[in-house]
Amino acid sequence: VHYAKLVKQCTDVGVEILEDFPNVVDDGIKYDAIVDAIFGFSFKGEPREPFASIILGMMQMQKDGATIVSVDVPSGWNVDEGDVAQMGFNPNMLIS
């Protein structure tokens, strides 16, 4: 129920909700901003598929000009130790 309410709030203000991560290389799609909320504080270890590819995709979108906004902690980061997987994912903004 909570998730459904969040989705409704987003769609009510024009935020597009995607079912799948877009193939930015093949489709040539560009976004102004990406909200990164894949993982949270309890994440440990290295991101596995399909999430590792999604994070790499967000990094490519960022190189193409998208602003990455991470919620609480960037996805793939350990909350205490940072980017332990050394993926190089650094959002433009962090909100909590």
CSV table of N, CA, C and O in Angstrom, one decimal:
chain,number,residue,atom,x,y,z
A,1,VAL,N,0.8,-1.2,0.0
A,1,VAL,CA,0.0,0.0,0.0
A,1,VAL,C,0.9,1.3,0.0
A,1,VAL,O,0.6,2.2,-0.7
A,2,HIS,N,1.9,1.3,0.8
A,2,HIS,CA,2.8,2.4,0.9
A,2,HIS,C,3.5,2.7,-0.4
A,2,HIS,O,3.5,3.8,-0.9
A,3,TYR,N,4.0,1.6,-1.1
A,3,TYR,CA,4.6,1.8,-2.4
A,3,TYR,C,3.6,2.3,-3.4
A,3,TYR,O,4.0,3.2,-4.2
A,4,ALA,N,2.4,1.8,-3.4
A,4,ALA,CA,1.4,2.3,-4.4
A,4,ALA,C,1.1,3.8,-4.2
A,4,ALA,O,1.0,4.6,-5.2
A,5,LYS,N,1.1,4.3,-2.9
A,5,LYS,CA,0.9,5.7,-2.7
A,5,LYS,C,2.1,6.5,-3.2
A,5,LYS,O,1.9,7.6,-3.7
A,6,LEU,N,3.3,6.0,-3.0
A,6,LEU,CA,4.5,6.7,-3.5
A,6,LEU,C,4.5,6.8,-5.0
A,6,LEU,O,4.8,7.9,-5.6
A,7,VAL,N,4.1,5.7,-5.7
A,7,VAL,CA,4.0,5.7,-7.1
A,7,VAL,C,3.0,6.8,-7.6
A,7,VAL,O,3.2,7.5,-8.5
A,8,LYS,N,1.8,6.8,-6.9
A,8,LYS,CA,0.8,7.7,-7.3
A,8,LYS,C,1.2,9.2,-7.1
A,8,LYS,O,1.0,10.0,-8.0
A,9,GLN,N,1.9,9.4,-6.0
A,9,GLN,CA,2.5,10.8,-5.8
A,9,GLN,C,3.4,11.2,-6.9
A,9,GLN,O,3.4,12.3,-7.4
A,10,CYS,N,4.3,10.3,-7.3
A,10,CYS,CA,5.2,10.6,-8.4
A,10,CYS,C,4.5,10.8,-9.7
A,10,CYS,O,4.8,11.8,-10.4
A,11,THR,N,3.6,10.0,-10.0
A,11,THR,CA,2.9,10.1,-11.3
A,11,THR,C,2.0,11.4,-11.3
A,11,THR,O,1.9,12.0,-12.4
A,12,ASP,N,1.5,11.8,-10.2
A,12,ASP,CA,0.7,13.0,-10.1
A,12,ASP,C,1.4,14.2,-10.4
A,12,ASP,O,0.9,15.2,-10.9
A,13,VAL,N,2.7,14.2,-10.1
A,13,VAL,CA,3.5,15.4,-10.4
A,13,VAL,C,4.4,15.2,-11.7
A,13,VAL,O,5.3,16.0,-11.9
A,14,GLY,N,4.1,14.2,-12.5
A,14,GLY,CA,4.8,14.0,-13.7
A,14,GLY,C,6.1,13.3,-13.7
A,14,GLY,O,6.9,13.3,-14.7
A,15,VAL,N,6.4,12.6,-12.6
A,15,VAL,CA,7.6,11.8,-12.6
A,15,VAL,C,7.4,10.4,-13.3
A,15,VAL,O,6.4,9.7,-12.9
A,16,GLU,N,8.2,10.1,-14.3
A,16,GLU,CA,8.0,8.9,-15.0
A,16,GLU,C,8.6,7.7,-14.2
A,16,GLU,O,9.7,7.7,-13.7
A,17,ILE,N,7.7,6.7,-14.1
A,17,ILE,CA,8.1,5.4,-13.4
A,17,ILE,C,8.4,4.4,-14.5
A,17,ILE,O,7.5,4.0,-15.3
A,18,LEU,N,9.6,3.8,-14.5
A,18,LEU,CA,10.0,2.8,-15.5
A,18,LEU,C,10.0,1.4,-14.9
A,18,LEU,O,10.4,1.3,-13.7
A,19,GLU,N,9.5,0.5,-15.7
A,19,GLU,CA,9.5,-0.9,-15.2
A,19,GLU,C,10.8,-1.6,-15.4
A,19,GLU,O,11.2,-2.5,-14.7
A,20,ASP,N,11.6,-1.2,-16.4
A,20,ASP,CA,12.9,-1.7,-16.7
A,20,ASP,C,13.9,-0.6,-16.9
A,20,ASP,O,13.5,0.5,-17.3
A,21,PHE,N,15.1,-0.8,-16.6
A,21,PHE,CA,16.2,0.2,-16.8
A,21,PHE,C,16.4,0.3,-18.3
A,21,PHE,O,16.6,-0.6,-19.0
A,22,PRO,N,16.4,1.6,-18.8
A,22,PRO,CA,16.5,1.8,-20.3
A,22,PRO,C,17.9,1.4,-20.8
A,22,PRO,O,18.9,1.6,-20.0
A,23,ASN,N,18.0,1.0,-22.0
A,23,ASN,CA,19.3,0.7,-22.6
A,23,ASN,C,19.8,2.0,-23.3
A,23,ASN,O,19.4,2.3,-24.4
A,24,VAL,N,20.5,2.8,-22.5
A,24,VAL,CA,20.9,4.1,-23.0
A,24,VAL,C,21.8,4.1,-24.2
A,24,VAL,O,21.8,5.0,-25.0
A,25,VAL,N,22.6,3.0,-24.3
A,25,VAL,CA,23.6,3.0,-25.4
A,25,VAL,C,22.8,2.7,-26.7
A,25,VAL,O,23.0,3.4,-27.7
A,26,ASP,N,21.9,1.7,-26.7
A,26,ASP,CA,21.2,1.4,-28.0
A,26,ASP,C,20.1,2.3,-28.3
A,26,ASP,O,19.8,2.6,-29.4
A,27,ASP,N,19.4,2.8,-27.3
A,27,ASP,CA,18.2,3.7,-27.5
A,27,ASP,C,18.5,5.1,-27.6
A,27,ASP,O,17.7,5.9,-28.1
A,28,GLY,N,19.7,5.6,-27.2
A,28,GLY,CA,20.0,7.0,-27.3
A,28,GLY,C,19.2,7.9,-26.4
A,28,GLY,O,19.0,9.1,-26.6
A,29,ILE,N,18.6,7.3,-25.3
A,29,ILE,CA,17.7,8.0,-24.4
A,29,ILE,C,18.5,8.9,-23.5
A,29,ILE,O,19.6,8.5,-23.0
A,30,LYS,N,18.1,10.1,-23.3
A,30,LYS,CA,18.7,11.0,-22.3
A,30,LYS,C,17.7,11.5,-21.3
A,30,LYS,O,16.6,11.7,-21.6
A,31,TYR,N,18.2,11.6,-20.0
A,31,TYR,CA,17.4,12.0,-18.9
A,31,TYR,C,18.1,13.2,-18.3
A,31,TYR,O,19.3,13.3,-18.2
A,32,ASP,N,17.2,14.1,-17.7
A,32,ASP,CA,17.8,15.2,-17.0
A,32,ASP,C,18.3,14.8,-15.6
A,32,ASP,O,19.3,15.3,-15.1
A,33,ALA,N,17.5,14.0,-14.9
A,33,ALA,CA,17.8,13.5,-13.6
A,33,ALA,C,17.4,12.1,-13.4
A,33,ALA,O,16.5,11.6,-14.0
A,34,ILE,N,18.2,11.4,-12.6
A,34,ILE,CA,17.9,10.0,-12.2
A,34,ILE,C,17.9,9.9,-10.7
A,34,ILE,O,18.8,10.4,-10.0
A,35,VAL,N,16.9,9.3,-10.1
A,35,VAL,CA,16.8,9.1,-8.7
A,35,VAL,C,17.3,7.7,-8.4
A,35,VAL,O,16.8,6.7,-8.9
A,36,ASP,N,18.4,7.6,-7.6
A,36,ASP,CA,19.0,6.3,-7.3
A,36,ASP,C,18.5,6.0,-5.9
A,36,ASP,O,18.9,6.6,-4.9
A,37,ALA,N,17.7,4.9,-5.8
A,37,ALA,CA,17.2,4.4,-4.6
A,37,ALA,C,17.1,2.9,-4.6
A,37,ALA,O,16.2,2.3,-4.1
A,38,ILE,N,18.1,2.3,-5.2
A,38,ILE,CA,18.1,0.8,-5.4
A,38,ILE,C,18.4,0.2,-4.0
A,38,ILE,O,17.7,-0.7,-3.6
A,39,PHE,N,19.5,0.6,-3.4
A,39,PHE,CA,19.9,0.0,-2.1
A,39,PHE,C,19.8,1.0,-1.0
A,39,PHE,O,19.8,2.2,-1.3
A,40,GLY,N,19.8,0.6,0.2
A,40,GLY,CA,19.8,1.5,1.4
A,40,GLY,C,20.9,1.2,2.3
A,40,GLY,O,21.9,0.6,2.0
A,41,PHE,N,20.7,1.7,3.6
A,41,PHE,CA,21.7,1.6,4.6
A,41,PHE,C,22.2,0.2,4.9
A,41,PHE,O,23.4,0.0,5.3
A,42,SER,N,21.4,-0.8,4.7
A,42,SER,CA,21.8,-2.2,5.1
A,42,SER,C,22.6,-2.9,4.0
A,42,SER,O,23.0,-4.1,4.2
A,43,PHE,N,22.9,-2.3,2.9
A,43,PHE,CA,23.6,-2.9,1.8
A,43,PHE,C,25.0,-3.3,2.2
A,43,PHE,O,25.7,-2.5,2.8
A,44,LYS,N,25.4,-4.5,1.9
A,44,LYS,CA,26.8,-5.0,2.2
A,44,LYS,C,27.3,-5.8,1.0
A,44,LYS,O,26.5,-6.4,0.2
A,45,GLY,N,28.6,-5.8,0.8
A,45,GLY,CA,29.1,-6.6,-0.3
A,45,GLY,C,29.2,-5.8,-1.6
A,45,GLY,O,29.2,-4.6,-1.6
A,46,GLU,N,29.3,-6.5,-2.8
A,46,GLU,CA,29.4,-5.9,-4.1
A,46,GLU,C,28.0,-6.1,-4.8
A,46,GLU,O,27.4,-7.1,-4.6
A,47,PRO,N,27.6,-5.1,-5.6
A,47,PRO,CA,26.4,-5.2,-6.3
A,47,PRO,C,26.4,-6.4,-7.3
A,47,PRO,O,27.4,-6.5,-8.0
A,48,ARG,N,25.4,-7.2,-7.3
A,48,ARG,CA,25.3,-8.3,-8.3
A,48,ARG,C,24.3,-7.9,-9.4
A,48,ARG,O,23.6,-6.9,-9.3
A,49,GLU,N,24.3,-8.7,-10.4
A,49,GLU,CA,23.4,-8.4,-11.6
A,49,GLU,C,22.0,-8.7,-11.1
A,49,GLU,O,21.7,-9.5,-10.3
A,50,PRO,N,21.0,-7.9,-11.6
A,50,PRO,CA,21.2,-6.9,-12.7
A,50,PRO,C,21.6,-5.5,-12.1
A,50,PRO,O,21.7,-4.6,-12.9
A,51,PHE,N,21.8,-5.4,-10.8
A,51,PHE,CA,22.0,-4.1,-10.2
A,51,PHE,C,23.3,-3.5,-10.6
A,51,PHE,O,23.4,-2.3,-10.7
A,52,ALA,N,24.4,-4.3,-10.7
A,52,ALA,CA,25.7,-3.8,-11.1
A,52,ALA,C,25.6,-3.1,-12.5
A,52,ALA,O,26.1,-2.0,-12.6
A,53,SER,N,24.9,-3.7,-13.4
A,53,SER,CA,24.7,-3.1,-14.7
A,53,SER,C,23.9,-1.8,-14.7
A,53,SER,O,24.1,-0.9,-15.4
A,54,ILE,N,22.9,-1.8,-13.8
A,54,ILE,CA,22.0,-0.6,-13.6
A,54,ILE,C,22.9,0.5,-13.1
A,54,ILE,O,22.8,1.7,-13.6
A,55,ILE,N,23.7,0.3,-12.1
A,55,ILE,CA,24.6,1.3,-11.6
A,55,ILE,C,25.6,1.8,-12.6
A,55,ILE,O,25.8,3.0,-12.8
A,56,LEU,N,26.1,0.9,-13.4
A,56,LEU,CA,27.0,1.3,-14.5
A,56,LEU,C,26.2,2.1,-15.6
A,56,LEU,O,26.7,3.1,-16.1
A,57,GLY,N,25.0,1.8,-15.8
A,57,GLY,CA,24.1,2.6,-16.7
A,57,GLY,C,23.9,4.0,-16.2
A,57,GLY,O,23.9,4.9,-16.9
A,58,MET,N,23.6,4.1,-14.8
A,58,MET,CA,23.5,5.4,-14.2
A,58,MET,C,24.7,6.2,-14.4
A,58,MET,O,24.7,7.4,-14.7
A,59,MET,N,25.9,5.6,-14.3
A,59,MET,CA,27.2,6.3,-14.4
A,59,MET,C,27.3,6.8,-15.9
A,59,MET,O,27.8,7.9,-16.1
A,60,GLN,N,26.9,6.0,-16.8
A,60,GLN,CA,26.9,6.5,-18.2
A,60,GLN,C,26.0,7.6,-18.4
A,60,GLN,O,26.3,8.6,-19.1
A,61,MET,N,24.8,7.5,-17.9
A,61,MET,CA,23.8,8.6,-18.0
A,61,MET,C,24.4,9.9,-17.4
A,61,MET,O,24.2,11.0,-17.9
A,62,GLN,N,25.1,9.8,-16.3
A,62,GLN,CA,25.7,10.9,-15.6
A,62,GLN,C,26.8,11.5,-16.5
A,62,GLN,O,26.8,12.8,-16.7
A,63,LYS,N,27.6,10.7,-17.2
A,63,LYS,CA,28.6,11.2,-18.2
A,63,LYS,C,27.9,12.0,-19.3
A,63,LYS,O,28.5,12.9,-19.9
A,64,ASP,N,26.7,11.5,-19.6
A,64,ASP,CA,25.9,12.2,-20.7
A,64,ASP,C,25.1,13.4,-20.3
A,64,ASP,O,24.4,13.9,-21.0
A,65,GLY,N,25.3,13.8,-19.0
A,65,GLY,CA,24.7,15.0,-18.5
A,65,GLY,C,23.6,14.9,-17.5
A,65,GLY,O,23.1,15.9,-17.0
A,66,ALA,N,23.1,13.7,-17.2
A,66,ALA,CA,22.1,13.5,-16.2
A,66,ALA,C,22.6,13.8,-14.8
A,66,ALA,O,23.8,13.5,-14.5
A,67,THR,N,21.8,14.4,-14.0
A,67,THR,CA,22.1,14.6,-12.6
A,67,THR,C,21.6,13.4,-11.8
A,67,THR,O,20.5,13.0,-11.9
A,68,ILE,N,22.5,12.8,-11.0
A,68,ILE,CA,22.2,11.6,-10.2
A,68,ILE,C,21.9,12.0,-8.8
A,68,ILE,O,22.8,12.7,-8.2
A,69,VAL,N,20.7,11.7,-8.3
A,69,VAL,CA,20.3,12.0,-6.9
A,69,VAL,C,20.1,10.7,-6.2
A,69,VAL,O,19.2,10.0,-6.5
A,70,SER,N,21.0,10.5,-5.2
A,70,SER,CA,20.9,9.2,-4.4
A,70,SER,C,20.1,9.5,-3.1
A,70,SER,O,20.3,10.6,-2.5
A,71,VAL,N,19.3,8.6,-2.7
A,71,VAL,CA,18.6,8.7,-1.5
A,71,VAL,C,19.3,7.9,-0.4
A,71,VAL,O,19.6,6.7,-0.5
A,72,ASP,N,19.6,8.6,0.7
A,72,ASP,CA,20.3,8.1,1.9
A,72,ASP,C,21.8,7.7,1.7
A,72,ASP,O,22.6,8.3,2.3
A,73,VAL,N,22.0,6.8,0.8
A,73,VAL,CA,23.4,6.4,0.6
A,73,VAL,C,23.5,5.9,-0.9
A,73,VAL,O,22.5,5.3,-1.4
A,74,PRO,N,24.5,6.2,-1.6
A,74,PRO,CA,24.6,5.8,-3.0
A,74,PRO,C,24.5,4.3,-3.2
A,74,PRO,O,25.1,3.6,-2.4
A,75,SER,N,23.7,3.8,-4.1
A,75,SER,CA,23.6,2.4,-4.3
A,75,SER,C,25.0,1.7,-4.6
A,75,SER,O,25.8,2.3,-5.3
A,76,GLY,N,25.2,0.6,-3.9
A,76,GLY,CA,26.4,-0.1,-4.0
A,76,GLY,C,27.5,0.3,-3.0
A,76,GLY,O,28.5,-0.3,-2.9
A,77,TRP,N,27.2,1.4,-2.3
A,77,TRP,CA,28.1,1.8,-1.2
A,77,TRP,C,27.8,1.2,0.1
A,77,TRP,O,26.6,1.0,0.4
A,78,ASN,N,28.8,0.9,0.9
A,78,ASN,CA,28.6,0.5,2.3
A,78,ASN,C,28.5,1.8,3.1
A,78,ASN,O,29.3,2.8,2.9
A,79,VAL,N,27.5,1.9,3.9
A,79,VAL,CA,27.2,3.2,4.6
A,79,VAL,C,28.3,3.7,5.5
A,79,VAL,O,28.5,4.9,5.6
A,80,ASP,N,29.2,2.8,6.0
A,80,ASP,CA,30.3,3.2,6.8
A,80,ASP,C,31.6,3.3,6.1
A,80,ASP,O,32.5,4.1,6.5
A,81,GLU,N,31.8,2.5,5.0
A,81,GLU,CA,33.1,2.4,4.3
A,81,GLU,C,33.1,3.0,2.9
A,81,GLU,O,34.1,3.1,2.3
A,82,GLY,N,31.9,3.4,2.4
A,82,GLY,CA,31.9,4.0,1.1
A,82,GLY,C,31.9,3.0,-0.1
A,82,GLY,O,31.3,1.9,0.1
A,83,ASP,N,32.5,3.4,-1.2
A,83,ASP,CA,32.5,2.6,-2.4
A,83,ASP,C,33.5,1.4,-2.3
A,83,ASP,O,34.5,1.4,-3.0
A,84,VAL,N,33.2,0.4,-1.5
A,84,VAL,CA,34.1,-0.7,-1.2
A,84,VAL,C,34.3,-1.5,-2.5
A,84,VAL,O,35.3,-2.2,-2.6
A,85,ALA,N,33.3,-1.6,-3.3
A,85,ALA,CA,33.4,-2.4,-4.6
A,85,ALA,C,34.2,-1.6,-5.6
A,85,ALA,O,34.5,-2.2,-6.7
A,86,GLN,N,34.5,-0.4,-5.4
A,86,GLN,CA,35.3,0.5,-6.3
A,86,GLN,C,34.7,0.6,-7.7
A,86,GLN,O,35.4,0.5,-8.7
A,87,MET,N,33.4,0.8,-7.7
A,87,MET,CA,32.7,0.9,-9.0
A,87,MET,C,32.9,2.4,-9.5
A,87,MET,O,32.8,2.6,-10.7
A,88,GLY,N,33.2,3.3,-8.6
A,88,GLY,CA,33.4,4.7,-9.0
A,88,GLY,C,32.1,5.5,-9.2
A,88,GLY,O,32.0,6.5,-9.8
A,89,PHE,N,31.0,4.9,-8.6
A,89,PHE,CA,29.7,5.6,-8.6
A,89,PHE,C,29.6,6.7,-7.6
A,89,PHE,O,29.8,6.5,-6.4
A,90,ASN,N,29.5,8.0,-8.1
A,90,ASN,CA,29.5,9.2,-7.2
A,90,ASN,C,28.3,10.0,-7.7
A,90,ASN,O,28.4,10.7,-8.7
A,91,PRO,N,27.2,10.0,-7.0
A,91,PRO,CA,26.1,10.9,-7.4
A,91,PRO,C,26.4,12.4,-7.3
A,91,PRO,O,27.4,12.8,-6.6
A,92,ASN,N,25.6,13.2,-8.0
A,92,ASN,CA,25.8,14.6,-7.9
A,92,ASN,C,25.2,15.2,-6.6
A,92,ASN,O,25.6,16.2,-6.1
A,93,MET,N,24.2,14.4,-6.1
A,93,MET,CA,23.5,14.9,-4.9
A,93,MET,C,23.1,13.8,-4.0
A,93,MET,O,22.8,12.7,-4.5
A,94,LEU,N,23.1,14.0,-2.7
A,94,LEU,CA,22.6,13.0,-1.8
A,94,LEU,C,21.6,13.6,-0.9
A,94,LEU,O,21.8,14.7,-0.4
A,95,ILE,N,20.4,13.0,-0.8
A,95,ILE,CA,19.3,13.5,0.1
A,95,ILE,C,19.0,12.4,1.1
A,95,ILE,O,19.1,11.2,0.9
A,96,SER,N,18.5,12.9,2.2
A,96,SER,CA,18.2,12.0,3.3
A,96,SER,C,16.9,12.4,4.0
A,96,SER,O,16.6,13.6,4.0
